[in-house]
CSV table of C-alpha atoms in Angstrom, one decimal:
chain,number,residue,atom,x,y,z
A,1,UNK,CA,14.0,17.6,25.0
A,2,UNK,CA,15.5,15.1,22.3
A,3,UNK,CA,18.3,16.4,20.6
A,4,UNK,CA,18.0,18.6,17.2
A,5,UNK,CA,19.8,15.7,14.9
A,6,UNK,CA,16.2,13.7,16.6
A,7,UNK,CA,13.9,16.5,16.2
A,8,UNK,CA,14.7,16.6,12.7
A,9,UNK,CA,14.6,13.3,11.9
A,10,UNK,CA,10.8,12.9,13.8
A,11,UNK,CA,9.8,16.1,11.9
A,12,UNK,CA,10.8,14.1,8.3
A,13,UNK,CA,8.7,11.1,9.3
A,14,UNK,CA,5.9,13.2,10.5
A,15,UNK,CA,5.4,15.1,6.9
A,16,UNK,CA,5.9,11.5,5.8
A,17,UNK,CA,3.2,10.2,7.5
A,18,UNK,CA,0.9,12.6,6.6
A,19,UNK,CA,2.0,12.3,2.7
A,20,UNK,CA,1.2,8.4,3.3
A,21,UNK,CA,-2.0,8.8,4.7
A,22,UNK,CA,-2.9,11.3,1.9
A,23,UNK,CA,-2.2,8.3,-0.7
A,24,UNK,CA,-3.9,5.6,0.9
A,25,UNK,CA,-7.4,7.9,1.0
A,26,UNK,CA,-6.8,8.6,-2.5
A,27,UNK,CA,-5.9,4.6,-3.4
A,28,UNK,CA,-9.0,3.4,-1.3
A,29,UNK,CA,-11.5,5.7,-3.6
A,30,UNK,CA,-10.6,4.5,-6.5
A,31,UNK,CA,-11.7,1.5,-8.8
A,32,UNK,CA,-8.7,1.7,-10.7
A,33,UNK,CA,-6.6,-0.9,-9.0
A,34,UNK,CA,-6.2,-3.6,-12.0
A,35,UNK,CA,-7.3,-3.1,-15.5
A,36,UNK,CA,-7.2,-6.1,-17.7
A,37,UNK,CA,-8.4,-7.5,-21.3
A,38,UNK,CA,-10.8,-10.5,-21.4
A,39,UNK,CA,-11.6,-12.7,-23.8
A,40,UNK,CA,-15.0,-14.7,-24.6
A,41,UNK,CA,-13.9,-17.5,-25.6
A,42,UNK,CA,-17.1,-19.3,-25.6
A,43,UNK,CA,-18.0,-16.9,-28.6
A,44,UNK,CA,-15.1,-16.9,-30.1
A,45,UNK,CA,-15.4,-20.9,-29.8
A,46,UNK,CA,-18.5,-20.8,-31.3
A,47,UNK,CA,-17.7,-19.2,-34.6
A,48,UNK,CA,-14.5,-21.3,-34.6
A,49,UNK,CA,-12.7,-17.3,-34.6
A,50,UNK,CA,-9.6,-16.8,-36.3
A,51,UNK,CA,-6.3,-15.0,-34.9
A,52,UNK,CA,-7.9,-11.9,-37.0
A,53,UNK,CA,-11.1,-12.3,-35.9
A,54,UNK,CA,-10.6,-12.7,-31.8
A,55,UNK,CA,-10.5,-8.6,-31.9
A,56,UNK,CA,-14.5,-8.8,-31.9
A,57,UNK,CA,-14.3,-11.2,-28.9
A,58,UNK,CA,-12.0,-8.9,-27.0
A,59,UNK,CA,-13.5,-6.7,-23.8
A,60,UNK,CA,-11.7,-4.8,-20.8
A,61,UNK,CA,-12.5,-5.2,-17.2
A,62,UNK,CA,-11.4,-2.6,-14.5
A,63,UNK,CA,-11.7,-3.0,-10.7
A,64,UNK,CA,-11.0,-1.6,-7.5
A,65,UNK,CA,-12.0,-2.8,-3.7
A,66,UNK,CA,-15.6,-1.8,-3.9
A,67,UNK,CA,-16.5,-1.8,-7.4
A,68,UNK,CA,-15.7,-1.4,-10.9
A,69,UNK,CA,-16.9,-2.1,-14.8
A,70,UNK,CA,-16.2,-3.8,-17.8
A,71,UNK,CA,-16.9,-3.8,-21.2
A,72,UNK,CA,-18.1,-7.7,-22.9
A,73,UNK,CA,-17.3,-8.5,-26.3
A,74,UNK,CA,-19.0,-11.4,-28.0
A,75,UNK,CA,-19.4,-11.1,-31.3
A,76,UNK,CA,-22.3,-8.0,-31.6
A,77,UNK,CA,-20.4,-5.2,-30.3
A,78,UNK,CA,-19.0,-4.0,-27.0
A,79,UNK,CA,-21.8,-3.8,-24.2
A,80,UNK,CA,-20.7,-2.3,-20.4
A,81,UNK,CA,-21.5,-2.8,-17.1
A,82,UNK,CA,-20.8,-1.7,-13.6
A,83,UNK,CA,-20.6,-4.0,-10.9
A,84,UNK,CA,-20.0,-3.5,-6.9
A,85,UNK,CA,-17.5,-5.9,-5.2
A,86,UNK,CA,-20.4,-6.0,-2.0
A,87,UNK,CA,-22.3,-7.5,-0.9
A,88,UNK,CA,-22.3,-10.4,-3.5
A,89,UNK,CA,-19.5,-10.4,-5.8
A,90,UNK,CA,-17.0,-10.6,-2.7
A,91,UNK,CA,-18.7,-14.4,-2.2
A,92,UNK,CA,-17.1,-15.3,-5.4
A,93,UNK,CA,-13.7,-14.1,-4.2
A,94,UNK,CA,-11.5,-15.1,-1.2
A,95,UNK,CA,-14.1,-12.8,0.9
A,96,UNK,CA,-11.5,-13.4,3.7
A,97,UNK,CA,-8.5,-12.1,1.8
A,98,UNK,CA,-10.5,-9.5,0.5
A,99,UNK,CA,-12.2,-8.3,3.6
A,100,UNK,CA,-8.4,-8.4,5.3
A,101,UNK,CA,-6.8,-6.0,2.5
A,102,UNK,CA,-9.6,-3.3,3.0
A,103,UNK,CA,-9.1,-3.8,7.0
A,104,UNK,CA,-5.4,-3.5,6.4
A,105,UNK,CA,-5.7,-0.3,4.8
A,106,UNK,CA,-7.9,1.2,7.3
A,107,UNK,CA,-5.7,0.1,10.1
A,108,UNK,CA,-2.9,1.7,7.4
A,109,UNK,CA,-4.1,5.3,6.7
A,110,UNK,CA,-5.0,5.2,10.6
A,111,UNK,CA,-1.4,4.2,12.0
A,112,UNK,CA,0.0,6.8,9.5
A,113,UNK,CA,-2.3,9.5,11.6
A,114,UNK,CA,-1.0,7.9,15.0
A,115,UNK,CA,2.4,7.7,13.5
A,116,UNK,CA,2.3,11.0,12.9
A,117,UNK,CA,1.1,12.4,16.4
A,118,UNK,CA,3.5,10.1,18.1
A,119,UNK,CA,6.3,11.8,15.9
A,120,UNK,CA,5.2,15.3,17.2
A,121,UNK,CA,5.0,13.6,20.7
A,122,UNK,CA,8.8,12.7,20.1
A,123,UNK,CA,9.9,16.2,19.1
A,124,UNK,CA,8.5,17.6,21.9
A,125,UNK,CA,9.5,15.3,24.8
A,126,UNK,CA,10.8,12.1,25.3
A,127,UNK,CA,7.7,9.6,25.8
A,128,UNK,CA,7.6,7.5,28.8
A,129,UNK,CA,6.0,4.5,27.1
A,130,UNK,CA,7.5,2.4,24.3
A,131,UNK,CA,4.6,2.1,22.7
A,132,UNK,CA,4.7,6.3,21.8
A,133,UNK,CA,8.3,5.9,21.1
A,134,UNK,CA,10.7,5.2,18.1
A,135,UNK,CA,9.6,1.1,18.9
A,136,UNK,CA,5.8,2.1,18.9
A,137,UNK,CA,6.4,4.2,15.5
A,138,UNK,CA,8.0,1.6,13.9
A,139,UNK,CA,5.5,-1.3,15.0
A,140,UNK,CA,2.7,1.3,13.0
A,141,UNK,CA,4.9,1.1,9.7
A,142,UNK,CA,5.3,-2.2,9.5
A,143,UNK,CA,1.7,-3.6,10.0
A,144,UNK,CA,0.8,-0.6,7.4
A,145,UNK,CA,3.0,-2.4,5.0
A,146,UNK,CA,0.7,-5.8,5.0
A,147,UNK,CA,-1.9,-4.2,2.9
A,148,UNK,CA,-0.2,-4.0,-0.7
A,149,UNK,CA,1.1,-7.4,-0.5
A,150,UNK,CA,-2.3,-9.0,0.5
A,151,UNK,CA,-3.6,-7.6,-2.6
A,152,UNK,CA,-0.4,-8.8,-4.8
A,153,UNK,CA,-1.5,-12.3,-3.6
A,154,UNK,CA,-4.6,-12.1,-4.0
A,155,UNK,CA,-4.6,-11.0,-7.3
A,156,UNK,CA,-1.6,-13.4,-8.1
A,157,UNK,CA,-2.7,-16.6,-6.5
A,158,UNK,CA,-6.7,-16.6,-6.8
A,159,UNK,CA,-7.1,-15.4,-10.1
A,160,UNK,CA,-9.2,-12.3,-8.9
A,161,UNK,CA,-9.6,-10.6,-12.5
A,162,UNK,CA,-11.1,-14.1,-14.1
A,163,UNK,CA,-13.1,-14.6,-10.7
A,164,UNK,CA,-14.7,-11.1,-11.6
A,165,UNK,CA,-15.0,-11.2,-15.3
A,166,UNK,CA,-16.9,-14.1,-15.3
A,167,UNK,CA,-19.1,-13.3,-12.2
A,168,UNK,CA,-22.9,-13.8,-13.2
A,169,UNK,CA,-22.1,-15.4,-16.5
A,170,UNK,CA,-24.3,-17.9,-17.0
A,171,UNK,CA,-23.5,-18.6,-21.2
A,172,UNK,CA,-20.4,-16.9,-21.9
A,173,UNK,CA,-17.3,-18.1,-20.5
A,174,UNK,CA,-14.2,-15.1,-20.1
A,175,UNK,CA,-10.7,-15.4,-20.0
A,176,UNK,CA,-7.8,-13.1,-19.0
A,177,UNK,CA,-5.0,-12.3,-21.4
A,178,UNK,CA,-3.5,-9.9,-19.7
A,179,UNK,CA,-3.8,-7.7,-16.5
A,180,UNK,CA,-1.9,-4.7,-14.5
A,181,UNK,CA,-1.8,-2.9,-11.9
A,182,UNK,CA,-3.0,0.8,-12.5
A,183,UNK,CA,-2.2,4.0,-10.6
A,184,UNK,CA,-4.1,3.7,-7.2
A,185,UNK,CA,-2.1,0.0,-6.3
A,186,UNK,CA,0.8,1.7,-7.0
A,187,UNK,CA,-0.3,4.9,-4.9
A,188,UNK,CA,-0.1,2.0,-2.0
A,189,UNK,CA,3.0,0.8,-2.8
A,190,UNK,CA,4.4,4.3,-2.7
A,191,UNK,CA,2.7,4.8,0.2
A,192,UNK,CA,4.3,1.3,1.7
A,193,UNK,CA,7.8,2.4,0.7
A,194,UNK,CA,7.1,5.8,2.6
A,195,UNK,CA,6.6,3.5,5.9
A,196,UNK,CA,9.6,1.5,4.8
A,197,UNK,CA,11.5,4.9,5.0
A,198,UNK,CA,9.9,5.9,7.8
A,199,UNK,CA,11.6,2.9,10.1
A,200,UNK,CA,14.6,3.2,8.5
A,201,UNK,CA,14.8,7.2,9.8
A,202,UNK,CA,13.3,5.9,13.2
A,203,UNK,CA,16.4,2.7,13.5
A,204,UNK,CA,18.7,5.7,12.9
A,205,UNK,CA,17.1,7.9,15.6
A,206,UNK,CA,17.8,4.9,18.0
A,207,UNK,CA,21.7,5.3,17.3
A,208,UNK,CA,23.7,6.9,19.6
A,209,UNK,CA,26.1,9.2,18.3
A,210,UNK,CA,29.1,10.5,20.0
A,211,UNK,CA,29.3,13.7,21.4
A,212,UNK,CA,32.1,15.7,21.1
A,213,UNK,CA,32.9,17.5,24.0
A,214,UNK,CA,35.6,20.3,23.9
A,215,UNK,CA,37.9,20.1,27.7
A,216,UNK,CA,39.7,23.3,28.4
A,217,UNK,CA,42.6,22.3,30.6
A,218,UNK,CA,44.1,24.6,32.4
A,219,UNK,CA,47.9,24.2,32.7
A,220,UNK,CA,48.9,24.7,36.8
A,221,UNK,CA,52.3,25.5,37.0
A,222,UNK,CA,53.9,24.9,40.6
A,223,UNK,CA,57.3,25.0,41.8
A,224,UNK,CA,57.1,20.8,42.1
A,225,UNK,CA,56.9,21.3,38.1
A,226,UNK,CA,59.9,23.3,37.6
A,227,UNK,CA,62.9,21.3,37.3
A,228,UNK,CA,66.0,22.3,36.7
């Protein structure tokens, strides 16, 4: 049986787990990932728009992983519309990128189950394997951690909210003026700091303390002791 500083620690990063795993179903059910306001320019182009005048030109775009809506602007009023990220908007995007982040988070939330039954293997006994030890627990964390920054680049470095405002536009041309990141990303991130935590606990769990051990000694008096 692992020691009670151990048990403690293992029953932390169970709860931890769990509370991780929670956040990533929540995060993956969403379409509020990014919100962002677009811009046509080709209207506002056309009517050679003032600074004043771009207000009328001016629509919003929210996504997630598998879907999400916006709301065009060109000149006669605000019109919306829902679109789904598959099976054809993903060709438009970096459909490996994209297809990697969802895979990331399923291999995420699952870890954070195995994470958590390997923990309440560890308070129990001490496994025989590695791969259901502190090692095997940490190796879970850290591949769950790839998922939020996959998404960081892809929105960062492929231009994912232009790539999806202007997706069947055949006329109008959109531009973004400004993105962020909305509630269910940062769910993720929370719930990447959470297995940052987690492998710190489980590098502490790997430390060996000292012991202290209390020697009674027993003081022999024999007649070779005495001296006079």
């Amino acid at each position: 049986m692992p020691g009670c500083f151990k048990q403690t620690l293992f029953a932390f990063v169970a709860v931890l787990s769990f509370v991780s795993f929670i956040l990533i179903l929540v995060a993956m059910g969403s379409s509020k990932w990014m919100t962002g306001k677009i811009l046509c320019k080709t209207g506002a182009e056309l009517v050679n728009a003032t600074d004043l005048e771009l207000i009328k030109f001016m629509g919003e775009i929210y996504y997630g992983l598998f879907g999400g809506g916006k709301m065009r602007q060109c000149g006669l009023g605000g019109r919306r519309s829902k679109f789904r990220i598959f099976p054809h908007l993903v060709k438009k995007l970096n459909t490996t990128l994209h297809v990697a982040i969802i895979l990331f988070l399923c291999m995420a939330f699952s870890f954070a189950l195995v994470s958590l039954g390997f923990c309440i293997l560890n308070i129990m006994k001490v496994p025989y394997r590695a791969i259901t030890g502190p090692a095997g627990i940490a190796l879970w964390n850290f591949i769950a951690v790839l998922a939020t920054t996959s998404f960081m680049a892809a929105v960062k470095l492929h231009h994912l909210t232009e790539r999806i405002a202007n997706f069947r536009e055949n006329i109008f041309r959109f531009v973004v003026l400004e993105e962020q990141y909305e509630y269910s990303f940062w769910l993720c991130v929370a719930s990447a700091a959470i297995h940052g935590v987690n492998m710190l606990l489980v590098a502490i769990s790997l430390i060996h303390f000292p012991s202290r051990k209390t020697k009674t000694e027993e003081a022999n008096v024999t007649a070779e002791d005495i001296m006079y």
